[in-house]
């Protein structure tokens, strides 16, 4: 580290609270070192109250940019100068880029989802996806998939606080993209089964399968899946979720956790700041 830091080093931040558990500093600093890039990445405990001053500091200190995480992903928007069109549709920002004092907001979670499928040689463009969840991850995935050419999107959510968000997502996707999006109640199990069976890919973005729900899954019956489908769980701890086990029991071979998405959302931010490709396989070995 000391060999790399000098008077020219550019700082990239991570602004969130709590944040000390994050893997992002390890991810980015190892990638900078591997490629010999003169950047340093540091995590800052920043909540909503400190956010305006922290964002202004990006300009004042001429930082290259920052990642933004909870609770700041929406609150940061009015503090920025520009928004990438996908971030504007998603209504959240996880990456800020500073170009000579002009701050632009991006969301890379959906990009990471699509890129992780590309990495596996899988192309869902022109096909149908059933997606459970319309929170932060579900919204980013839905919008990016629609922008990238997924033809049909059946979004399932339970009637909780995120339902209105799901309504908003479906409306925006239908208005602004060529994708046909429909909203379905997760409580309607027959409809859920039928839509999954009619899809090229089923994606779970609810967090069911992660602690404290690690023994749960929204789909419990292997007969709901076809062998030629893709089943994608955004959870990556545990590495094999209950949903993935059900899919494997059905004989599905294209079954994925959220690890590739997590690495690729970081790689997309890395590219926005540095213009370089993150050495994803090298970082995967360091982190996992
Ligand atoms: P969120 O709280 O914003 O949204 C959660 C969504 O799941 C909502 O739509 C909610 O209605 C639904 N939901 C929650 N509990 C449910 C339950 N018991 N049954 C049915 N639906 C339920 O959360 P988020 O930030 O979108 O994260 C969701 C998941 O995605 C988490 O597991 C998170 O770890 C994962 N994630 C992964 C990545 C990645 O890079 N792999 C990135 C972001 C989030």
mmCIF file of C-alpha atoms and ligand atoms in Angstrom:
data_model
loop_
_atom_site.group_PDB
_atom_site.id
_atom_site.type_symbol
_atom_site.label_atom_id
_atom_site.label_comp_id
_atom_site.label_asym_id
_atom_site.label_seq_id
_atom_site.Cartn_x
_atom_site.Cartn_y
_atom_site.Cartn_z
ATOM 1 C CA UNK A 1 0.000 0.000 0.000
ATOM 2 C CA UNK A 2 2.681 2.536 1.021
ATOM 3 C CA UNK A 3 4.484 1.935 -2.279
ATOM 4 C CA UNK A 4 1.360 3.021 -4.129
ATOM 5 C CA UNK A 5 0.306 6.104 -2.166
ATOM 6 C CA UNK A 6 1.951 9.367 -3.241
ATOM 7 C CA UNK A 7 1.044 12.984 -3.889
ATOM 8 C CA UNK A 8 -0.974 12.052 -6.981
ATOM 9 C CA UNK A 9 -3.122 9.301 -5.461
ATOM 10 C CA UNK A 10 -6.825 9.814 -6.122
ATOM 11 C CA UNK A 11 -9.296 8.945 -3.376
ATOM 12 C CA UNK A 12 -12.504 6.958 -3.868
ATOM 13 C CA UNK A 13 -14.940 6.665 -0.963
ATOM 14 C CA UNK A 14 -17.753 4.499 0.299
ATOM 15 C CA UNK A 15 -20.419 6.436 2.178
ATOM 16 C CA UNK A 16 -22.852 4.408 4.248
ATOM 17 C CA UNK A 17 -23.813 3.526 7.804
ATOM 18 C CA UNK A 18 -23.023 0.934 9.124
ATOM 19 C CA UNK A 19 -20.201 0.061 6.743
ATOM 20 C CA UNK A 20 -17.216 -1.457 8.558
ATOM 21 C CA UNK A 21 -18.236 -4.978 7.409
ATOM 22 C CA UNK A 22 -17.978 -4.076 3.705
ATOM 23 C CA UNK A 23 -15.827 -6.108 1.299
ATOM 24 C CA UNK A 24 -15.598 -3.197 -1.156
ATOM 25 C CA UNK A 25 -12.365 -1.624 0.213
ATOM 26 C CA UNK A 26 -10.567 -4.984 -0.058
ATOM 27 C CA UNK A 27 -12.020 -5.541 -3.524
ATOM 28 C CA UNK A 28 -11.029 -2.186 -5.008
ATOM 29 C CA UNK A 29 -7.658 -1.670 -3.288
ATOM 30 C CA UNK A 30 -6.477 -5.122 -4.391
ATOM 31 C CA UNK A 31 -7.624 -4.404 -7.930
ATOM 32 C CA UNK A 32 -5.801 -1.033 -7.957
ATOM 33 C CA UNK A 33 -2.631 -2.734 -6.699
ATOM 34 C CA UNK A 34 -2.870 -5.582 -9.217
ATOM 35 C CA UNK A 35 -3.212 -3.139 -12.139
ATOM 36 C CA UNK A 36 -0.761 -0.550 -10.718
ATOM 37 C CA UNK A 37 -3.420 2.186 -10.634
ATOM 38 C CA UNK A 38 -2.866 5.209 -8.419
ATOM 39 C CA UNK A 39 -6.118 5.208 -6.460
ATOM 40 C CA UNK A 40 -7.046 4.443 -2.843
ATOM 41 C CA UNK A 41 -10.519 3.357 -1.631
ATOM 42 C CA UNK A 42 -11.703 4.086 1.914
ATOM 43 C CA UNK A 43 -14.970 3.450 3.758
ATOM 44 C CA UNK A 44 -16.542 6.399 5.611
ATOM 45 C CA UNK A 45 -19.323 6.068 8.171
ATOM 46 C CA UNK A 46 -21.797 8.563 6.724
ATOM 47 C CA UNK A 47 -25.521 8.615 7.488
ATOM 48 C CA UNK A 48 -28.242 10.849 6.061
ATOM 49 C CA UNK A 49 -27.293 13.789 8.312
ATOM 50 C CA UNK A 50 -23.647 13.876 7.207
ATOM 51 C CA UNK A 51 -24.380 13.123 3.552
ATOM 52 C CA UNK A 52 -24.590 16.701 2.117
ATOM 53 C CA UNK A 53 -21.198 17.651 3.596
ATOM 54 C CA UNK A 54 -19.684 14.320 2.531
ATOM 55 C CA UNK A 55 -20.884 14.736 -1.072
ATOM 56 C CA UNK A 56 -19.585 18.322 -1.143
ATOM 57 C CA UNK A 57 -16.241 16.933 0.080
ATOM 58 C CA UNK A 58 -15.988 14.841 -3.103
ATOM 59 C CA UNK A 59 -15.839 18.126 -5.018
ATOM 60 C CA UNK A 60 -13.703 19.999 -2.464
ATOM 61 C CA UNK A 61 -11.066 17.256 -2.188
ATOM 62 C CA UNK A 62 -11.274 16.407 -5.898
ATOM 63 C CA UNK A 63 -11.988 12.779 -5.059
ATOM 64 C CA UNK A 64 -12.547 10.559 -8.119
ATOM 65 C CA UNK A 65 -15.890 9.425 -6.737
ATOM 66 C CA UNK A 66 -17.608 7.198 -4.228
ATOM 67 C CA UNK A 67 -19.808 4.224 -3.676
ATOM 68 C CA UNK A 68 -23.040 5.002 -1.857
ATOM 69 C CA UNK A 69 -24.887 2.456 0.224
ATOM 70 C CA UNK A 70 -27.685 2.340 2.781
ATOM 71 C CA UNK A 71 -29.179 4.591 4.076
ATOM 72 C CA UNK A 72 -28.011 7.050 1.406
ATOM 73 C CA UNK A 73 -28.882 5.512 -1.979
ATOM 74 C CA UNK A 74 -31.956 7.686 -2.534
ATOM 75 C CA UNK A 75 -31.030 10.681 -0.387
ATOM 76 C CA UNK A 76 -27.924 11.295 -2.495
ATOM 77 C CA UNK A 77 -29.869 12.009 -5.700
ATOM 78 C CA UNK A 78 -30.720 15.704 -5.122
ATOM 79 C CA UNK A 79 -27.102 16.344 -4.118
ATOM 80 C CA UNK A 80 -25.712 15.275 -7.520
ATOM 81 C CA UNK A 81 -25.406 17.224 -10.793
ATOM 82 C CA UNK A 82 -26.407 14.452 -13.216
ATOM 83 C CA UNK A 83 -27.988 11.005 -13.208
ATOM 84 C CA UNK A 84 -27.352 8.125 -15.567
ATOM 85 C CA UNK A 85 -30.716 7.204 -17.239
ATOM 86 C CA UNK A 86 -30.840 3.773 -15.548
ATOM 87 C CA UNK A 87 -30.161 5.315 -12.122
ATOM 88 C CA UNK A 88 -32.902 7.853 -12.782
ATOM 89 C CA UNK A 89 -35.373 5.042 -13.586
ATOM 90 C CA UNK A 90 -34.234 2.944 -10.627
ATOM 91 C CA UNK A 91 -34.467 5.942 -8.290
ATOM 92 C CA UNK A 92 -31.271 5.029 -6.450
ATOM 93 C CA UNK A 93 -27.531 5.566 -6.808
ATOM 94 C CA UNK A 94 -24.706 3.316 -5.638
ATOM 95 C CA UNK A 95 -21.816 4.926 -7.548
ATOM 96 C CA UNK A 96 -20.803 8.573 -7.958
ATOM 97 C CA UNK A 97 -18.229 9.728 -10.511
ATOM 98 C CA UNK A 98 -16.573 13.152 -10.214
ATOM 99 C CA UNK A 99 -15.586 14.717 -13.526
ATOM 100 C CA UNK A 100 -13.966 18.087 -12.751
ATOM 101 C CA UNK A 101 -16.522 18.904 -10.057
ATOM 102 C CA UNK A 102 -19.540 17.532 -11.940
ATOM 103 C CA UNK A 103 -20.973 14.583 -9.982
ATOM 104 C CA UNK A 104 -22.892 11.896 -11.891
ATOM 105 C CA UNK A 105 -24.836 9.099 -10.193
ATOM 106 C CA UNK A 106 -25.041 5.520 -11.474
ATOM 107 C CA UNK A 107 -26.515 2.240 -10.250
ATOM 108 C CA UNK A 108 -24.365 -0.789 -11.003
ATOM 109 C CA UNK A 109 -26.347 -3.626 -9.315
ATOM 110 C CA UNK A 110 -28.443 -4.310 -12.421
ATOM 111 C CA UNK A 111 -25.369 -4.067 -14.651
ATOM 112 C CA UNK A 112 -23.676 -6.589 -12.353
ATOM 113 C CA UNK A 113 -26.622 -8.977 -12.620
ATOM 114 C CA UNK A 114 -26.655 -8.886 -16.437
ATOM 115 C CA UNK A 115 -22.843 -9.104 -16.694
ATOM 116 C CA UNK A 116 -22.718 -12.111 -14.350
ATOM 117 C CA UNK A 117 -25.031 -13.953 -16.778
ATOM 118 C CA UNK A 118 -22.895 -12.862 -19.736
ATOM 119 C CA UNK A 119 -19.855 -14.261 -17.877
ATOM 120 C CA UNK A 120 -21.608 -17.654 -17.814
ATOM 121 C CA UNK A 121 -22.305 -17.429 -21.559
ATOM 122 C CA UNK A 122 -26.033 -16.908 -20.907
ATOM 123 C CA UNK A 123 -28.125 -14.388 -22.822
ATOM 124 C CA UNK A 124 -31.615 -13.584 -21.535
ATOM 125 C CA UNK A 125 -32.250 -10.744 -24.004
ATOM 126 C CA UNK A 126 -35.457 -11.358 -25.979
ATOM 127 C CA UNK A 127 -36.661 -13.805 -23.311
ATOM 128 C CA UNK A 128 -38.967 -13.783 -20.309
ATOM 129 C CA UNK A 129 -37.891 -13.407 -16.681
ATOM 130 C CA UNK A 130 -39.941 -13.981 -13.557
ATOM 131 C CA UNK A 131 -38.545 -11.898 -10.706
ATOM 132 C CA UNK A 132 -39.460 -12.029 -7.026
ATOM 133 C CA UNK A 133 -38.799 -8.818 -5.084
ATOM 134 C CA UNK A 134 -39.067 -5.126 -5.917
ATOM 135 C CA UNK A 135 -36.791 -3.568 -3.307
ATOM 136 C CA UNK A 136 -33.352 -2.117 -4.042
ATOM 137 C CA UNK A 137 -31.893 -5.163 -5.816
ATOM 138 C CA UNK A 138 -35.154 -6.190 -7.506
ATOM 139 C CA UNK A 139 -35.681 -2.699 -8.926
ATOM 140 C CA UNK A 140 -32.126 -2.453 -10.287
ATOM 141 C CA UNK A 141 -32.374 -5.909 -11.868
ATOM 142 C CA UNK A 142 -35.803 -5.244 -13.404
ATOM 143 C CA UNK A 143 -34.855 -1.886 -14.909
ATOM 144 C CA UNK A 144 -31.497 -3.022 -16.294
ATOM 145 C CA UNK A 145 -32.949 -6.242 -17.714
ATOM 146 C CA UNK A 146 -35.705 -4.235 -19.422
ATOM 147 C CA UNK A 147 -33.243 -1.664 -20.795
ATOM 148 C CA UNK A 148 -30.970 -4.471 -22.024
ATOM 149 C CA UNK A 149 -33.740 -6.185 -24.012
ATOM 150 C CA UNK A 150 -35.439 -8.793 -21.824
ATOM 151 C CA UNK A 151 -38.804 -9.062 -23.609
ATOM 152 C CA UNK A 152 -41.171 -9.938 -20.724
ATOM 153 C CA UNK A 153 -40.891 -9.385 -17.019
ATOM 154 C CA UNK A 154 -43.298 -10.863 -14.467
ATOM 155 C CA UNK A 155 -42.604 -9.179 -11.149
ATOM 156 C CA UNK A 156 -43.907 -10.800 -7.973
ATOM 157 C CA UNK A 157 -44.088 -9.060 -4.630
ATOM 158 C CA UNK A 158 -46.009 -9.625 -1.444
ATOM 159 C CA UNK A 159 -48.374 -6.886 -0.267
ATOM 160 C CA UNK A 160 -45.843 -5.143 1.966
ATOM 161 C CA UNK A 161 -44.149 -1.741 1.970
ATOM 162 C CA UNK A 162 -42.437 -2.480 -1.378
ATOM 163 C CA UNK A 163 -45.716 -3.111 -3.267
ATOM 164 C CA UNK A 164 -46.049 0.549 -4.317
ATOM 165 C CA UNK A 165 -42.476 0.453 -5.531
ATOM 166 C CA UNK A 166 -43.314 -2.587 -7.641
ATOM 167 C CA UNK A 167 -46.294 -0.691 -9.140
ATOM 168 C CA UNK A 168 -43.974 2.201 -9.986
ATOM 169 C CA UNK A 169 -41.340 -0.084 -11.537
ATOM 170 C CA UNK A 170 -43.845 -1.846 -13.805
ATOM 171 C CA UNK A 171 -45.329 1.471 -14.983
ATOM 172 C CA UNK A 172 -41.928 2.998 -15.753
ATOM 173 C CA UNK A 173 -40.653 -0.096 -17.567
ATOM 174 C CA UNK A 174 -43.760 -0.255 -19.766
ATOM 175 C CA UNK A 175 -43.600 3.471 -20.537
ATOM 176 C CA UNK A 176 -39.889 3.741 -21.238
ATOM 177 C CA UNK A 177 -38.672 0.388 -22.591
ATOM 178 C CA UNK A 178 -39.777 -2.259 -25.084
ATOM 179 C CA UNK A 179 -40.144 -4.816 -22.281
ATOM 180 C CA UNK A 180 -43.673 -5.912 -21.276
ATOM 181 C CA UNK A 181 -43.778 -5.823 -17.478
ATOM 182 C CA UNK A 182 -46.605 -7.147 -15.302
ATOM 183 C CA UNK A 183 -47.084 -7.103 -11.534
ATOM 184 C CA UNK A 184 -48.301 -10.170 -9.655
ATOM 185 C CA UNK A 185 -49.132 -10.923 -6.038
ATOM 186 C CA UNK A 186 -46.712 -13.365 -4.439
ATOM 187 C CA UNK A 187 -49.648 -14.714 -2.448
ATOM 188 C CA UNK A 188 -51.155 -16.208 -5.659
ATOM 189 C CA UNK A 189 -49.195 -19.475 -5.748
ATOM 190 C CA UNK A 190 -50.837 -20.859 -8.928
ATOM 191 C CA UNK A 191 -49.989 -17.694 -10.848
ATOM 192 C CA UNK A 192 -46.436 -17.729 -9.419
ATOM 193 C CA UNK A 193 -45.906 -21.326 -10.553
ATOM 194 C CA UNK A 194 -47.344 -20.684 -14.035
ATOM 195 C CA UNK A 195 -45.191 -17.590 -14.622
ATOM 196 C CA UNK A 196 -42.001 -19.364 -13.464
ATOM 197 C CA UNK A 197 -42.719 -22.312 -15.751
ATOM 198 C CA UNK A 198 -43.222 -19.946 -18.688
ATOM 199 C CA UNK A 199 -39.896 -18.120 -18.126
ATOM 200 C CA UNK A 200 -36.331 -18.601 -19.349
ATOM 201 C CA UNK A 201 -35.048 -17.402 -15.971
ATOM 202 C CA UNK A 202 -36.362 -17.155 -12.433
ATOM 203 C CA UNK A 203 -34.604 -14.613 -10.214
ATOM 204 C CA UNK A 204 -35.126 -14.188 -6.484
ATOM 205 C CA UNK A 205 -34.233 -10.714 -5.165
ATOM 206 C CA UNK A 206 -36.066 -10.938 -1.829
ATOM 207 C CA UNK A 207 -33.283 -12.045 0.502
ATOM 208 C CA UNK A 208 -35.340 -15.077 1.569
ATOM 209 C CA UNK A 209 -32.619 -17.732 1.885
ATOM 210 C CA UNK A 210 -30.256 -15.402 3.722
ATOM 211 C CA UNK A 211 -29.966 -15.127 7.511
ATOM 212 C CA UNK A 212 -32.324 -15.208 9.423
ATOM 213 C CA UNK A 213 -34.329 -16.981 6.675
ATOM 214 C CA UNK A 214 -31.542 -19.314 5.479
ATOM 215 C CA UNK A 215 -33.772 -22.405 5.657
ATOM 216 C CA UNK A 216 -36.567 -20.810 3.644
ATOM 217 C CA UNK A 217 -37.352 -20.404 -0.048
ATOM 218 C CA UNK A 218 -40.314 -18.986 -1.960
ATOM 219 C CA UNK A 219 -40.305 -22.051 -4.235
ATOM 220 C CA UNK A 220 -40.321 -25.333 -2.332
ATOM 221 C CA UNK A 221 -41.499 -27.752 -5.033
ATOM 222 C CA UNK A 222 -38.856 -28.872 -7.605
ATOM 223 C CA UNK A 223 -41.609 -29.630 -10.148
ATOM 224 C CA UNK A 224 -42.100 -25.871 -10.577
ATOM 225 C CA UNK A 225 -38.815 -25.716 -12.516
ATOM 226 C CA UNK A 226 -37.833 -26.903 -15.985
ATOM 227 C CA UNK A 227 -34.368 -28.408 -16.435
ATOM 228 C CA UNK A 228 -33.486 -25.901 -19.180
ATOM 229 C CA UNK A 229 -34.226 -22.835 -17.045
ATOM 230 C CA UNK A 230 -31.841 -20.497 -15.269
ATOM 231 C CA UNK A 231 -32.405 -20.074 -11.524
ATOM 232 C CA UNK A 232 -30.657 -17.080 -9.949
ATOM 233 C CA UNK A 233 -30.614 -16.174 -6.249
ATOM 234 C CA UNK A 234 -29.154 -12.733 -5.426
ATOM 235 C CA UNK A 235 -28.085 -14.065 -2.010
ATOM 236 C CA UNK A 236 -24.425 -15.146 -1.743
ATOM 237 C CA UNK A 237 -24.229 -16.125 1.935
ATOM 238 C CA UNK A 238 -24.861 -19.015 2.223
ATOM 239 C CA UNK A 239 -23.159 -19.932 -1.048
ATOM 240 C CA UNK A 240 -25.872 -22.547 -1.817
ATOM 241 C CA UNK A 241 -29.304 -21.312 -0.737
ATOM 242 C CA UNK A 242 -32.424 -23.375 -0.150
ATOM 243 C CA UNK A 243 -33.842 -22.123 -3.474
ATOM 244 C CA UNK A 244 -30.700 -23.291 -5.279
ATOM 245 C CA UNK A 245 -31.049 -26.740 -3.668
ATOM 246 C CA UNK A 246 -34.667 -27.006 -4.848
ATOM 247 C CA UNK A 247 -33.595 -26.043 -8.379
ATOM 248 C CA UNK A 248 -30.744 -28.556 -8.308
ATOM 249 C CA UNK A 249 -33.154 -31.252 -7.113
ATOM 250 C CA UNK A 250 -35.245 -30.435 -10.191
ATOM 251 C CA UNK A 251 -32.224 -31.147 -12.408
ATOM 252 C CA UNK A 252 -31.638 -27.492 -13.305
ATOM 253 C CA UNK A 253 -27.955 -27.040 -14.184
ATOM 254 C CA UNK A 254 -27.825 -23.258 -14.602
ATOM 255 C CA UNK A 255 -28.196 -22.348 -10.916
ATOM 256 C CA UNK A 256 -26.421 -19.268 -9.538
ATOM 257 C CA UNK A 257 -25.955 -17.361 -6.290
ATOM 258 C CA UNK A 258 -25.342 -13.594 -6.107
ATOM 259 C CA UNK A 259 -21.552 -13.772 -5.941
ATOM 260 C CA UNK A 260 -21.001 -13.038 -9.636
ATOM 261 C CA UNK A 261 -23.467 -10.149 -9.454
ATOM 262 C CA UNK A 262 -21.675 -8.719 -6.399
ATOM 263 C CA UNK A 263 -18.264 -8.883 -8.100
ATOM 264 C CA UNK A 264 -19.562 -7.474 -11.381
ATOM 265 C CA UNK A 265 -21.409 -4.547 -9.750
ATOM 266 C CA UNK A 266 -18.051 -3.631 -8.191
ATOM 267 C CA UNK A 267 -16.288 -4.126 -11.514
ATOM 268 C CA UNK A 268 -18.783 -1.810 -13.238
ATOM 269 C CA UNK A 269 -18.084 0.946 -10.676
ATOM 270 C CA UNK A 270 -14.322 0.312 -11.008
ATOM 271 C CA UNK A 271 -14.601 0.818 -14.784
ATOM 272 C CA UNK A 272 -16.556 4.070 -14.338
ATOM 273 C CA UNK A 273 -13.825 5.515 -12.083
ATOM 274 C CA UNK A 274 -10.689 4.173 -13.762
ATOM 275 C CA UNK A 275 -11.698 3.249 -17.315
ATOM 276 C CA UNK A 276 -10.081 -0.152 -16.660
ATOM 277 C CA UNK A 277 -11.506 -3.686 -16.372
ATOM 278 C CA UNK A 278 -11.344 -5.058 -12.841
ATOM 279 C CA UNK A 279 -9.436 -8.375 -12.708
ATOM 280 C CA UNK A 280 -12.576 -10.161 -11.496
ATOM 281 C CA UNK A 281 -11.179 -13.694 -11.221
ATOM 282 C CA UNK A 282 -8.178 -12.460 -9.211
ATOM 283 C CA UNK A 283 -10.498 -10.508 -6.857
ATOM 284 C CA UNK A 284 -12.829 -13.510 -6.522
ATOM 285 C CA UNK A 285 -9.890 -15.571 -5.215
ATOM 286 C CA UNK A 286 -8.870 -12.873 -2.757
ATOM 287 C CA UNK A 287 -12.367 -12.346 -1.349
ATOM 288 C CA UNK A 288 -13.681 -15.928 -1.340
HETATM 289 P P1 LIG B 1 -34.980 -4.619 0.119
HETATM 290 O O1 LIG B 1 -35.321 -4.650 1.550
HETATM 291 O O2 LIG B 1 -34.811 -3.317 -0.579
HETATM 292 O O3 LIG B 1 -36.093 -5.455 -0.703
HETATM 293 C C1 LIG B 1 -36.517 -6.730 -0.292
HETATM 294 C C2 LIG B 1 -37.597 -7.256 -1.240
HETATM 295 O O4 LIG B 1 -37.914 -8.592 -0.882
HETATM 296 C C3 LIG B 1 -38.903 -6.486 -1.207
HETATM 297 O O5 LIG B 1 -39.487 -6.522 -2.493
HETATM 298 C C4 LIG B 1 -39.754 -7.274 -0.209
HETATM 299 O O6 LIG B 1 -41.130 -7.150 -0.494
HETATM 300 C C5 LIG B 1 -39.284 -8.686 -0.477
HETATM 301 N N1 LIG B 1 -39.313 -9.567 0.691
HETATM 302 C C6 LIG B 1 -38.632 -9.393 1.841
HETATM 303 N N2 LIG B 1 -38.872 -10.408 2.679
HETATM 304 C C7 LIG B 1 -39.726 -11.252 2.055
HETATM 305 C C8 LIG B 1 -40.349 -12.478 2.413
HETATM 306 N N3 LIG B 1 -40.136 -13.054 3.603
HETATM 307 N N4 LIG B 1 -41.162 -13.063 1.514
HETATM 308 C C9 LIG B 1 -41.381 -12.495 0.307
HETATM 309 N N5 LIG B 1 -40.812 -11.331 -0.083
HETATM 310 C C10 LIG B 1 -40.006 -10.715 0.788
HETATM 311 O O7 LIG B 1 -33.644 -5.481 -0.015
HETATM 312 P P2 LIG B 1 -32.569 -5.446 -1.203
HETATM 313 O O8 LIG B 1 -31.521 -4.451 -0.883
HETATM 314 O O9 LIG B 1 -33.285 -5.360 -2.487
HETATM 315 O O10 LIG B 1 -31.883 -6.879 -1.045
HETATM 316 C C11 LIG B 1 -32.596 -8.066 -1.394
HETATM 317 C C12 LIG B 1 -31.622 -9.222 -1.511
HETATM 318 O O11 LIG B 1 -30.720 -8.999 -2.594
HETATM 319 C C13 LIG B 1 -30.741 -9.442 -0.280
HETATM 320 O O12 LIG B 1 -30.624 -10.809 -0.074
HETATM 321 C C14 LIG B 1 -29.400 -8.894 -0.686
HETATM 322 O O13 LIG B 1 -28.333 -9.564 -0.047
HETATM 323 C C15 LIG B 1 -29.390 -9.209 -2.156
HETATM 324 N N6 LIG B 1 -28.498 -8.323 -2.910
HETATM 325 C C16 LIG B 1 -27.493 -8.901 -3.597
HETATM 326 C C17 LIG B 1 -26.649 -8.114 -4.333
HETATM 327 C C18 LIG B 1 -25.536 -8.764 -5.097
HETATM 328 O O14 LIG B 1 -24.684 -8.043 -5.627
HETATM 329 N N7 LIG B 1 -25.510 -10.073 -5.187
HETATM 330 C C19 LIG B 1 -26.822 -6.711 -4.387
HETATM 331 C C20 LIG B 1 -27.881 -6.161 -3.667
HETATM 332 C C21 LIG B 1 -28.715 -6.973 -2.914
#
